[in-house]
Short mmCIF file of C-alpha atoms in Angstrom, two decimals:
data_model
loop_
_atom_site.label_atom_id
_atom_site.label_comp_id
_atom_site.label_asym_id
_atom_site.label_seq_id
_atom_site.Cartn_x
_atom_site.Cartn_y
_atom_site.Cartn_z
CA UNK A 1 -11.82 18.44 30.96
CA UNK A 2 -9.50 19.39 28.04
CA UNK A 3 -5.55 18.53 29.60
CA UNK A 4 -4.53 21.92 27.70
CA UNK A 5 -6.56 24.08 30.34
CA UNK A 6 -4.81 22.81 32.53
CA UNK A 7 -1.22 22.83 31.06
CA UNK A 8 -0.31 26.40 32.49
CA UNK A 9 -0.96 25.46 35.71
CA UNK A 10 0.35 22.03 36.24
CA UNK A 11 3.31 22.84 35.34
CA UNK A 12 5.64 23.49 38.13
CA UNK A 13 2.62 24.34 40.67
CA UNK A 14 1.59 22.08 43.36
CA UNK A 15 -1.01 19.74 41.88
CA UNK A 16 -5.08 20.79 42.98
CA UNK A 17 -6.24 16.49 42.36
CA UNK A 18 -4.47 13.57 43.41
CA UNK A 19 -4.71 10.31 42.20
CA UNK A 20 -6.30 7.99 45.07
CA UNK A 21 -4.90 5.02 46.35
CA UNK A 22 -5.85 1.76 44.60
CA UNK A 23 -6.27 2.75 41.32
CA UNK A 24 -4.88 1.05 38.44
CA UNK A 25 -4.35 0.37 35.19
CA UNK A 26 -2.73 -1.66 32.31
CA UNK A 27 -0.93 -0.74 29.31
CA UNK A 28 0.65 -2.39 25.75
CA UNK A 29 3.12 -1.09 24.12
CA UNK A 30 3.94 -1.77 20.34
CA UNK A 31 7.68 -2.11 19.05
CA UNK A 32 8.46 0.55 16.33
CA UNK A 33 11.15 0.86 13.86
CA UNK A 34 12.04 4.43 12.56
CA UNK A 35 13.19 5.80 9.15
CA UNK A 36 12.81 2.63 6.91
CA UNK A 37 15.75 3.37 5.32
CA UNK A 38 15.13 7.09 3.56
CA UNK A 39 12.70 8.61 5.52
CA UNK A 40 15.54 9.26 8.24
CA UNK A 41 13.81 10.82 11.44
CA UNK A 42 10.51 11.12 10.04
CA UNK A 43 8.66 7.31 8.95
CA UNK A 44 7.97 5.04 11.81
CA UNK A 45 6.24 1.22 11.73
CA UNK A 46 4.37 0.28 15.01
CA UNK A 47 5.70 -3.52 14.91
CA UNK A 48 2.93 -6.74 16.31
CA UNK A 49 5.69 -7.05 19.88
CA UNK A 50 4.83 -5.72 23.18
CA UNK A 51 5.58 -4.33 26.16
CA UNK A 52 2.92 -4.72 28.64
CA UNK A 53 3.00 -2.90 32.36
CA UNK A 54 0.66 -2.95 35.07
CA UNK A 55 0.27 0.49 37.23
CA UNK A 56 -1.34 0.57 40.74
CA UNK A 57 -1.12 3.74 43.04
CA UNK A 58 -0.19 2.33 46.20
CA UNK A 59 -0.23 3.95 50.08
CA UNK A 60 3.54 3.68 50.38
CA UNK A 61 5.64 6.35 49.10
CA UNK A 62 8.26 6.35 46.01
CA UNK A 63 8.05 3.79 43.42
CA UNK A 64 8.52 -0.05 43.39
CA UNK A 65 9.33 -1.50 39.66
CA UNK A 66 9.21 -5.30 38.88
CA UNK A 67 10.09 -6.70 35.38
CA UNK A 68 9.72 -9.90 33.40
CA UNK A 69 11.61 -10.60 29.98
CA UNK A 70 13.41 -8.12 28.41
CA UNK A 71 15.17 -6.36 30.93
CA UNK A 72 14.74 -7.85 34.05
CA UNK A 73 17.82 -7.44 36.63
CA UNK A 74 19.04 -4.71 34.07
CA UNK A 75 16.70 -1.65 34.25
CA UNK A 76 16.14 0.56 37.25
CA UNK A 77 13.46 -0.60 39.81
CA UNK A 78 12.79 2.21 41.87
CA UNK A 79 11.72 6.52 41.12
CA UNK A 80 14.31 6.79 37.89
CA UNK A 81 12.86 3.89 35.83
CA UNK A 82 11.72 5.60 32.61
CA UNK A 83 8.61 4.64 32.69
CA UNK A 84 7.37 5.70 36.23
CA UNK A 85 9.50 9.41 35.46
CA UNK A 86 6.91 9.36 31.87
CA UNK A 87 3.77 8.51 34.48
CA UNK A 88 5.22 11.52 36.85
CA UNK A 89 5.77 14.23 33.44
CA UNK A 90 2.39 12.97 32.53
CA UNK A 91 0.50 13.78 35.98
CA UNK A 92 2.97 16.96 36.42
CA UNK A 93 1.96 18.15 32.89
CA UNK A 94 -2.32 18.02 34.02
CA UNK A 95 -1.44 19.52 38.05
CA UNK A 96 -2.55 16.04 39.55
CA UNK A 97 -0.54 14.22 41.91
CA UNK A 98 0.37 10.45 42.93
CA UNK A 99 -1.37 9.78 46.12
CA UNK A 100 1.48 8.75 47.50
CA UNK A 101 3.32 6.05 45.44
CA UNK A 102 3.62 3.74 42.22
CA UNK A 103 3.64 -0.02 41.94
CA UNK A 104 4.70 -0.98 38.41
CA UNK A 105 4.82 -4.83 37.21
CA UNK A 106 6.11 -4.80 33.07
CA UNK A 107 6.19 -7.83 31.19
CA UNK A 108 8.81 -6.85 28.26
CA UNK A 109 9.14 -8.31 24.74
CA UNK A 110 11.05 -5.59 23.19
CA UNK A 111 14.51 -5.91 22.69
CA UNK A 112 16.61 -3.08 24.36
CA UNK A 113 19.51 -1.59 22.30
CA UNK A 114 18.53 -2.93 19.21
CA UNK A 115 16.42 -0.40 17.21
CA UNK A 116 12.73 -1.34 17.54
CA UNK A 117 11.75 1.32 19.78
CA UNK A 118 12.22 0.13 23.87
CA UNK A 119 12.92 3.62 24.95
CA UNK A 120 9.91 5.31 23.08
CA UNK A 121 7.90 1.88 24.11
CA UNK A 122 9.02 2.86 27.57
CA UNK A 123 8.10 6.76 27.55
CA UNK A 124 4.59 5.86 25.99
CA UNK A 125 4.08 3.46 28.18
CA UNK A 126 4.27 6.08 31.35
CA UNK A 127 2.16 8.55 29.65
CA UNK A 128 -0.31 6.22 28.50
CA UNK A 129 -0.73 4.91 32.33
CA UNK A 130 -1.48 8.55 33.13
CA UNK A 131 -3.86 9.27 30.84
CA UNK A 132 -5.69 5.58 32.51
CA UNK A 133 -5.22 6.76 35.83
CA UNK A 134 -6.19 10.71 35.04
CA UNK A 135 -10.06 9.39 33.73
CA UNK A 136 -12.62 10.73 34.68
CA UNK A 137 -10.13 13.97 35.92
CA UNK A 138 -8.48 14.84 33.20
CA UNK A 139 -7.77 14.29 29.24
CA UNK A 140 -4.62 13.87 27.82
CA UNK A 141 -5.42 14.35 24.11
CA UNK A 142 -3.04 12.76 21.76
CA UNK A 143 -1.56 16.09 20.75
CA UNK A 144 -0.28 16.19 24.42
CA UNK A 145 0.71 12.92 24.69
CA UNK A 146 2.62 13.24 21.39
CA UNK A 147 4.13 16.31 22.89
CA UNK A 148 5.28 15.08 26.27
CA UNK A 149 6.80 11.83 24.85
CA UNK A 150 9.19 13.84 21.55
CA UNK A 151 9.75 15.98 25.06
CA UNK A 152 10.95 12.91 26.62
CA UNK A 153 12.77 10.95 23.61
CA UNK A 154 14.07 13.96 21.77
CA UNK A 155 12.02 13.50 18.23
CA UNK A 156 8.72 12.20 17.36
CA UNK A 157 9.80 9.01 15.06
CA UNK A 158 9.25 6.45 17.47
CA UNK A 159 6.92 7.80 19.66
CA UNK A 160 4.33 8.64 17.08
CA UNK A 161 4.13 5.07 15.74
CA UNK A 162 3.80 3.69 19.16
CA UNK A 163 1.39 5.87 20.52
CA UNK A 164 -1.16 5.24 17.50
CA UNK A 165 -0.21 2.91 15.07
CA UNK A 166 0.15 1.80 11.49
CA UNK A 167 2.35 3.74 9.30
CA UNK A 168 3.23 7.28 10.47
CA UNK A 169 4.48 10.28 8.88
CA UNK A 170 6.10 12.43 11.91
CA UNK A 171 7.47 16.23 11.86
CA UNK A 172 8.08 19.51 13.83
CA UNK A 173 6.09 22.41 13.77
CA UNK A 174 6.86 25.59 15.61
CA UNK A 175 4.11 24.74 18.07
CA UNK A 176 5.53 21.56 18.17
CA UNK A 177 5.51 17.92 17.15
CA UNK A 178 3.01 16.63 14.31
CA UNK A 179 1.95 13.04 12.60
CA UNK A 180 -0.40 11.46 10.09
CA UNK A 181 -1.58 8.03 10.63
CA UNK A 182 -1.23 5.89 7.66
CA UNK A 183 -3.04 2.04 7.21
CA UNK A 184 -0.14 -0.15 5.48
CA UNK A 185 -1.02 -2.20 2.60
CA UNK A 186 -2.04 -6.04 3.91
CA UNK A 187 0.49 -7.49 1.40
CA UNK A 188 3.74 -5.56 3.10
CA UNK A 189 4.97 -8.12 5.10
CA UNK A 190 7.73 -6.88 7.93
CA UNK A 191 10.22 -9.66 9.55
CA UNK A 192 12.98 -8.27 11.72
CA UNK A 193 16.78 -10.17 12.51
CA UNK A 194 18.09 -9.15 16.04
CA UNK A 195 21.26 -9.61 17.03
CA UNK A 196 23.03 -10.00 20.39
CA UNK A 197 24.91 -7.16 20.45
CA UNK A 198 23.58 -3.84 20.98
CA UNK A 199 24.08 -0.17 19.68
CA UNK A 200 23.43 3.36 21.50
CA UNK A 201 21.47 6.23 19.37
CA UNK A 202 23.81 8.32 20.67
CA UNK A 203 26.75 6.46 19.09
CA UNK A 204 25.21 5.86 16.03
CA UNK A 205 23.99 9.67 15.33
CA UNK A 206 27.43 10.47 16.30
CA UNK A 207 28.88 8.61 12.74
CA UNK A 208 26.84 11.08 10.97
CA UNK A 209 28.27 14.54 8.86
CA UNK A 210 26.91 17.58 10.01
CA UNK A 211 25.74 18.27 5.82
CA UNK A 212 25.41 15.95 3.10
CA UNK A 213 25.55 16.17 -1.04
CA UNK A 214 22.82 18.10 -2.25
CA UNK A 215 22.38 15.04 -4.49
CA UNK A 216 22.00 13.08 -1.48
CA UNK A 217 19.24 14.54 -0.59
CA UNK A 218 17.52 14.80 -3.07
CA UNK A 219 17.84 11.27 -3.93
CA UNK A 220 15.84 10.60 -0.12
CA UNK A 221 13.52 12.99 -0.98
CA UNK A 222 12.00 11.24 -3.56
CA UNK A 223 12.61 7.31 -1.71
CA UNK A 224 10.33 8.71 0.92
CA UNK A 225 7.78 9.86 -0.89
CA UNK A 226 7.61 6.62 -3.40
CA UNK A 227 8.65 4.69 0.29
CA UNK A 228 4.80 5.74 1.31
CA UNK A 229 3.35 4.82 -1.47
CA UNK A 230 5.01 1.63 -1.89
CA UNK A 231 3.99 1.23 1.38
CA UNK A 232 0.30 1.87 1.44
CA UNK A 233 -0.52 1.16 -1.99
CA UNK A 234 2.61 -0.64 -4.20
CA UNK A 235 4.37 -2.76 -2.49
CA UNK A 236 6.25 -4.56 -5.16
CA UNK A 237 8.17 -0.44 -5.21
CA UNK A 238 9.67 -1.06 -1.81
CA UNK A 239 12.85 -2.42 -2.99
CA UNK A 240 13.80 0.69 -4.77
CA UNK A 241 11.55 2.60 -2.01
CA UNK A 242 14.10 1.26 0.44
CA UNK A 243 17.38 2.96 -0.82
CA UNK A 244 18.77 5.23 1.44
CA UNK A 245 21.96 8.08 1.19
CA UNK A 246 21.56 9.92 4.66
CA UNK A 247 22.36 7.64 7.68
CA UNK A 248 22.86 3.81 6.89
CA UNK A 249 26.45 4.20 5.14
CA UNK A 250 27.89 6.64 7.55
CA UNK A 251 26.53 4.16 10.65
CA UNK A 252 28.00 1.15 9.09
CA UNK A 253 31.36 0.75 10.89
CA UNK A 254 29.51 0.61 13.87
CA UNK A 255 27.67 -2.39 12.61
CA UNK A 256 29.73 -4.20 9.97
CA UNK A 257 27.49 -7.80 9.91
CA UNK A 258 24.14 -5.52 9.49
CA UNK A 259 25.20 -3.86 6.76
CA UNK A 260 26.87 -7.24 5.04
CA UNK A 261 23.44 -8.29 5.63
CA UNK A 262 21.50 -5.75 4.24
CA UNK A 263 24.09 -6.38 1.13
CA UNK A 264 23.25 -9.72 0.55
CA UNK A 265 19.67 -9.26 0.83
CA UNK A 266 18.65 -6.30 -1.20
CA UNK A 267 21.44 -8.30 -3.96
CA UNK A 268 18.30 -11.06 -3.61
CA UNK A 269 15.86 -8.21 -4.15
CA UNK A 270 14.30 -8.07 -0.63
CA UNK A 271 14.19 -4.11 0.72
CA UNK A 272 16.13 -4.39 3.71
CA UNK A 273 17.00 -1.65 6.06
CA UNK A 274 18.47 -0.80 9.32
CA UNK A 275 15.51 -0.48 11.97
CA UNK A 276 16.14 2.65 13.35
CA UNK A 277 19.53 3.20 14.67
CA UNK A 278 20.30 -0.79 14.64
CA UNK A 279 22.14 -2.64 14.53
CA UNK A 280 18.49 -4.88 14.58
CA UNK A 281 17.53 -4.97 10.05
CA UNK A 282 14.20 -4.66 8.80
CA UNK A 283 12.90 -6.82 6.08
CA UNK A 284 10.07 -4.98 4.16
CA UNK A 285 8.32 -8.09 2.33
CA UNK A 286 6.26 -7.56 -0.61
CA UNK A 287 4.57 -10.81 0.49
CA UNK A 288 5.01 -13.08 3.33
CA UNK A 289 6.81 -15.39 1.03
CA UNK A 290 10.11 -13.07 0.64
CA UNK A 291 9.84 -13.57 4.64
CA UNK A 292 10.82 -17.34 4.49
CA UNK A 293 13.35 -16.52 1.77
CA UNK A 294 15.10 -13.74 3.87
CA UNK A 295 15.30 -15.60 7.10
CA UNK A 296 17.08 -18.76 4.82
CA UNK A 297 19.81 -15.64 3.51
CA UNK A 298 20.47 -15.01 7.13
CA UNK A 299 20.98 -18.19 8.69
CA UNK A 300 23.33 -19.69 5.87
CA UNK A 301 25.02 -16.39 5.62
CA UNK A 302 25.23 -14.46 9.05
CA UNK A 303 28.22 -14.94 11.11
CA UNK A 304 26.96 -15.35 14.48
CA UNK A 305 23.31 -15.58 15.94
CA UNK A 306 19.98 -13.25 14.54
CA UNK A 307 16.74 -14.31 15.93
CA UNK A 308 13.92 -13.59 13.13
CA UNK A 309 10.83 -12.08 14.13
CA UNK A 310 7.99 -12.61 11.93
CA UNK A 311 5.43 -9.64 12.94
CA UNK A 312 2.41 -7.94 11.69
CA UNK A 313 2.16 -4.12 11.47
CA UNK A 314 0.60 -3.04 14.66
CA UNK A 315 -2.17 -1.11 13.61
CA UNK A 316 -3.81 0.24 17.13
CA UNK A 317 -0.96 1.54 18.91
CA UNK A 318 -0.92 1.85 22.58
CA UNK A 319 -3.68 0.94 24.54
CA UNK A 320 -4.96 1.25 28.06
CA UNK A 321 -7.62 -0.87 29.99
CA UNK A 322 -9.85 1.28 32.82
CA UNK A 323 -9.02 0.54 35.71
CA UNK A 324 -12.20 -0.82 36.63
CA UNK A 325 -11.57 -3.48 34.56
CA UNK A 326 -8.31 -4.53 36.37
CA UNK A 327 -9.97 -4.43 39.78
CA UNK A 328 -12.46 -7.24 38.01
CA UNK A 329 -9.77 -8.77 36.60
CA UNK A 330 -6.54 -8.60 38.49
CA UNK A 331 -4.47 -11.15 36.58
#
């Protein structure tokens, strides 16, 4: 059954399914960083770190929320988490109900704060478990999914790269959000620095002029286009494909070391960038070589601790497993 049928009616209404007791299901999460440096609020990269969480309905009421890693003692543990309200908007969205409760047990890798993507990761996360536990019921398609979760986190940057992957092109339509998937080329090799401190996305937007130079934007017009195709196809382009006039230099106050950083690198020729709203940086390799050679820069250079990541692009996006598997396989 097609999940827009039964939009109109789930929404607000009292639900005509439920979701019985016992069912479960398991979900990963890929890290994403948005804009890439031009392509503000549009380009996302699903990143090879997870956040993994295990969903059971249970007979008690409410929700119960345990979490390992990232987060743990920190995020809520009860009915607000973010990603039991996502499971709830997903199951409100179709008219099908929680029979009573939620158990939720998330094993986090992403860093909160830090511009890779937790609260998208988060929001995906929910509506991918509802989609696991609606089979057989009901279908949320990808357009809805994609809809519910730019709902959720405002815009479609993150979400879209962590609901399916790769390289993806986001926008807004008057019916509403939109994507193309995009397969990266094999030599683009991503490494991210994170830092200790963290940085809201509402701060950060905040540093940012309500207009810029016509010139300005111009000038990001054409890095995001040649930023795709450096990215798919050219990949010895990114440095140049990486230059940005919209967001980085008006956020930069609020993260002096990343943008030193991001100085000193793209001096070496390496196209760094701030991963999404930071203060996290993005290293866009050519080759996993200039990987080695930016995580050297850093250490000798950076004033106080930035743990490299070396990852892959994620290329599947979120996934769920049946919950018939997880009853054969409850670890």
């Amino acid at each position: 059954m097609n999940a827009d049928r039964l939009s109109g009616p789930g929404e607000g209404t009292t639900a005509s399914h439920a979701v019985p007791a016992g069912r479960a299901v398991r979900v990963r999460v890929p890290a994403t960083s948005a804009n890439l440096g031009p392509g503000f609020d549009s380009l996302g990269l699903a990143l090879s770190l997870y956040d993994e969480v295990t969903v059971r309905v249970r007979p008690e009421s409410g929700a119960s929320v345990t979490v390992e890693g990232v987060g743990a003692g920190e995020v809520a543990t009860d009915d607000t988490n973010l990603v039991v309200q996502a499971i709830r908007r997903g199951l409100e969205h179709a008219g099908v109900a929680v029979q009573p409760g939620l158990e939720l047990h998330a094993v986090n890798a992403i860093p909160h704060g830090r511009g890779l993507g937790s609260s998208a990761a988060a929001i995906v996360a929910g509506l991918m478990a509802a989609r696991g536990l609606l089979e057989g019921v009901v279908d949320l398609d990808a357009s809805t999914l994609l809809t519910l979760a730019t709902e959720m986190e405002g815009h479609p940057d993150n979400v879209a790269p962590a609901l399916f992957g790769g390289l993806t092109i986001a926008w807004m339509t008057a019916e509403g959000p939109a994507y193309k998937r995009l397969l990266v080329h094999r030599g683009v090799s991503p490494v991210v620095f994170v830092p200790t401190s963290t940085l809201s996305t509402k701060l950060a937007r905040s540093l940012q002029p309500a207009s810029v130079p016509h010139a300005d934007a111009a000038f990001n017009v054409s890095r995001s286009a040649l930023l795709v195709a450096a990215l798919i196809q050219s990949p010895e382009l990114l440095l140049a494909a990486t230059e940005d006039r919209l967001h980085q230099s008006y956020r930069a106050s609020a993260m002096p070391e990343t943008d030193a950083l991001i100085g000193l690198l793209r001096q070496h020729g390496l196209a760094a960038v701030v991963s999404g709203a930071g203060p996290s940086l993005l290293v866009l390799g050519s080759d996993p070589a200039q990987r080695l050679t930016a995580a050297d820069l850093v250490s000798r250079h950076a004033e106080s601790d930035w743990r490299p990541l070396m990852l892959a692009v994620d290329l599947g996006g979120a996934t769920v497993a049946a919950h018939s598997a997880l009853q054969a396989d409850p670890a």
